[in-house]
Amino acid sequence: MPTAIRLRGLHKRFGETVAVADLDLDIEAGEFFSMLGPSGSGKTTVLRAIAGFEQPTSGTVELFGKDVTSLPPFERPVNTVFQDYALFPHMSVIANVEYGLRVAGTPRNARRARAEEALAAVQLAGLEDRQPHELSGGQRQRVALARAIVLRPDALLLDEPLGALDLKLREQMQVELKQLQRSLGITFVFVTHDQDEALTLSDRVAVFDAGRVVQLGTPREVYDRPANSFVASFVGSSTLLEPPVAKAFGLADHLMAVRPERVSLGAPDGVPGTIAEVIYTGPEHRIVIDLDGLDTRITALEPNIGANAERTRGDRVTVSIDPADATSLEATASS
Amino acid sequence: MTTHRVSAFLAPRRRLQVAGLLTAPVAWLGLVYVVALAALLITAFWTVDGLTGQVQIQWTTENVVEVFTEALYRTVTLRTLGIAAAVTVIDVIVAIPVAFFMAKVANPRARHLLVIAVLAPLWASYLVKVYAWRALLSADGLIGWAGAPLGLDTPGYGIAGVILTLSYLWLPYVIMPIYAGFDRVPDRLLEASADLGARGGVTLMAVVMPMIKPAIIAGSIFAFCLSLGDYITVGIVGGTTQMLGNLVYTNVGAANNLPLAAAISLIPIGIIFLYLAAVRRTGALRSL
C-alpha cells in the first residue's frame, strides 16, 4: 500500500513545552489509523500539523509523496472533523455542507447534488434546511462529517469527533464511522483518548505519551503485547507484576504485566491468596486478591455465569497466570 | 432573625421577588424615557405667547408644520444626516481592522493594553477633547503644519472639521462592540473554513462578516445616533455650520421657544426610529 501521510522528524514546541518530539510516522493509504493517548500527549498537535493549522518547529509533513509542510490548510488535500464540530452557525445544514464546494467554484446544481449525497451518506437526508442550533449533538456531528467528506479528501482527519456524545450514540457512531471509512476507501486518521474506541475502530493504533509514540501496532498487538508499563495501564487495565511477584508465578524475574481476564483462579498449583474485594460489573465480576506473603494485590475478571457468584470477600483462592499471557516489560522499562 | 423571616416569606413567592427587583428600574426608565418623550411630543403642539414669552397650553400644529415645510429645516436636516452618515461610515471603516487586530491577532497582553487605549479617551472630558480638536484644526494647528509638506491644509472649522471630530469622539463606542463581535467568532470556525479550502479573504467575507454584522450595526447605532443629536462639537469646530441640535438649543435658550424646539427635536427622533426599524428588518437586533 502507498503511504498516505509521512511524518519525518516532526517536532513542535510551544514556548518551553515540547508537544511533539522528533516524530517519524507512516500512515498507509486506506487505513483506519488511530492516535491514542491522554490529553497533552501530542496527538492532537500531530493531527493539526497534518491539517496545516500548526506549523512544526522542525520536520516535514508529506501527503501522498508531496511535501506540504509549508502549505496552508486550504491547499492540502485533507479535511478535518473537529471535536466541537465547528459548524458555521449562520448557515443552514446544506449551506454548511456545500461550503467547500462553493469556495472551490463548483456550479450550483453539481454542488447541491453532491451535498445531498454526502448528507445521505451520514443519514441526514431531509434536514437540509435546518440551522445548526436546531440539531442534536449527534446530528451536528454528522453534518461536520458530511461537510468534510463532500470534498472527497485523500485523507479524513478526525479530532475526538465522538467525545461530546453520550455512550449509546457514541457506540452507534463508531459502527457508522467504520462503515463509512470502508465505503469511501480513504485514509481516516482518528485522534482519541478513549482506548475502547481506538481498539474497536482501528487497523493500526499509535499510542502517544509525552509527545512520543510509545507503541505502534494493530489493536491486538497493542492490547496483548503492551510495549511498556504506560501502554499496559493506559490501554485497558493491567496488573503490573514486580520481579518477585512475577517469579512467584513462575514467570521471568523482571517487571511483567498481565490483563485481569488472563488471570485464572482455582488451579491447584497456583499462588495462594485471600479475596479482598468482589466487584459486580454486570457481565463480569472483578475480583481483587491479596497474595499471601507478597504484599501485593492482583485483579482477576470472571464472566458472570452464575457459578462464580458464590465468591465472597475473605475466601481463600489460588491464582495462576499462563506464561504466554504475561507481557515482559523488561526491555522498555527505561523509556 | 427578621432577615430570616423576610427570606422565608419571599422564598416561595417568585412574583413578589421579581416585582421587588424590577419596580425601581422600571419606574426610572418609565419616568426618564417614556414620560419625557411624551412630554416633548405634547409640548410641540403648544404655543408661546409672543409678548411674554410664556409657554401657553394652546393647541396648534403650527410649529410642526413650520418644521416640516420650511427650507431651513430641510437643509439642516439633510446636512445633519450627511454628517451622521459620514461619521458612521468612517468609524466603521476604522473600527473593523482595529477590532480585528485586537480580537484575533494581538496576544493577550497587547489586547489588554489596546482595550485600555481605546477606552482611555472616554475617561477624558468631552469638552477637553473637542477643544483639543479645535486647536488641531486651527489655521496654525498641528494638522495644517503636518500636512504642509504634502501640500495639504487643515480643513478648518466647518463640516469637515465636525465630521473629523465626531468620528474621533465616537470611535471607542464603535470599536468595542465590533471587538466583542470578533471575539465571539471562535478560531475553530476560521480553521474549519481554511480546512474546507477557503483563503483568508473568502473566510472573512463568507464566515466572519456575517457573524459580526450585528456587532457592526450595534456600533453604527452609537455613531449615528450620537452624531445626530450633537450640538456642542458643531459649535466649537463647526464655524457657522448648523446642525439640528443647534437649532433645538437655540430655540430652548436664546429664542426661548420651547414648543418649536420640541417640534424640531421630533426630526432626529423620527430619523432614529426609522434607522432602528431598518436595522430591525435585517434581524441584527435579535442577536445583540
Short mmCIF file of C-alpha atoms in Angstrom, two decimals, chain B residues 52 81 112 222:
data_model
loop_
_atom_site.label_atom_id
_atom_site.label_comp_id
_atom_site.label_asym_id
_atom_site.label_seq_id
_atom_site.Cartn_x
_atom_site.Cartn_y
_atom_site.Cartn_z
CA THR B 52 -44.47 87.49 27.50
CA LEU B 81 -27.98 63.33 8.22
CA HIS B 112 -5.38 44.28 27.24
CA PHE B 222 -23.89 54.54 18.53
#
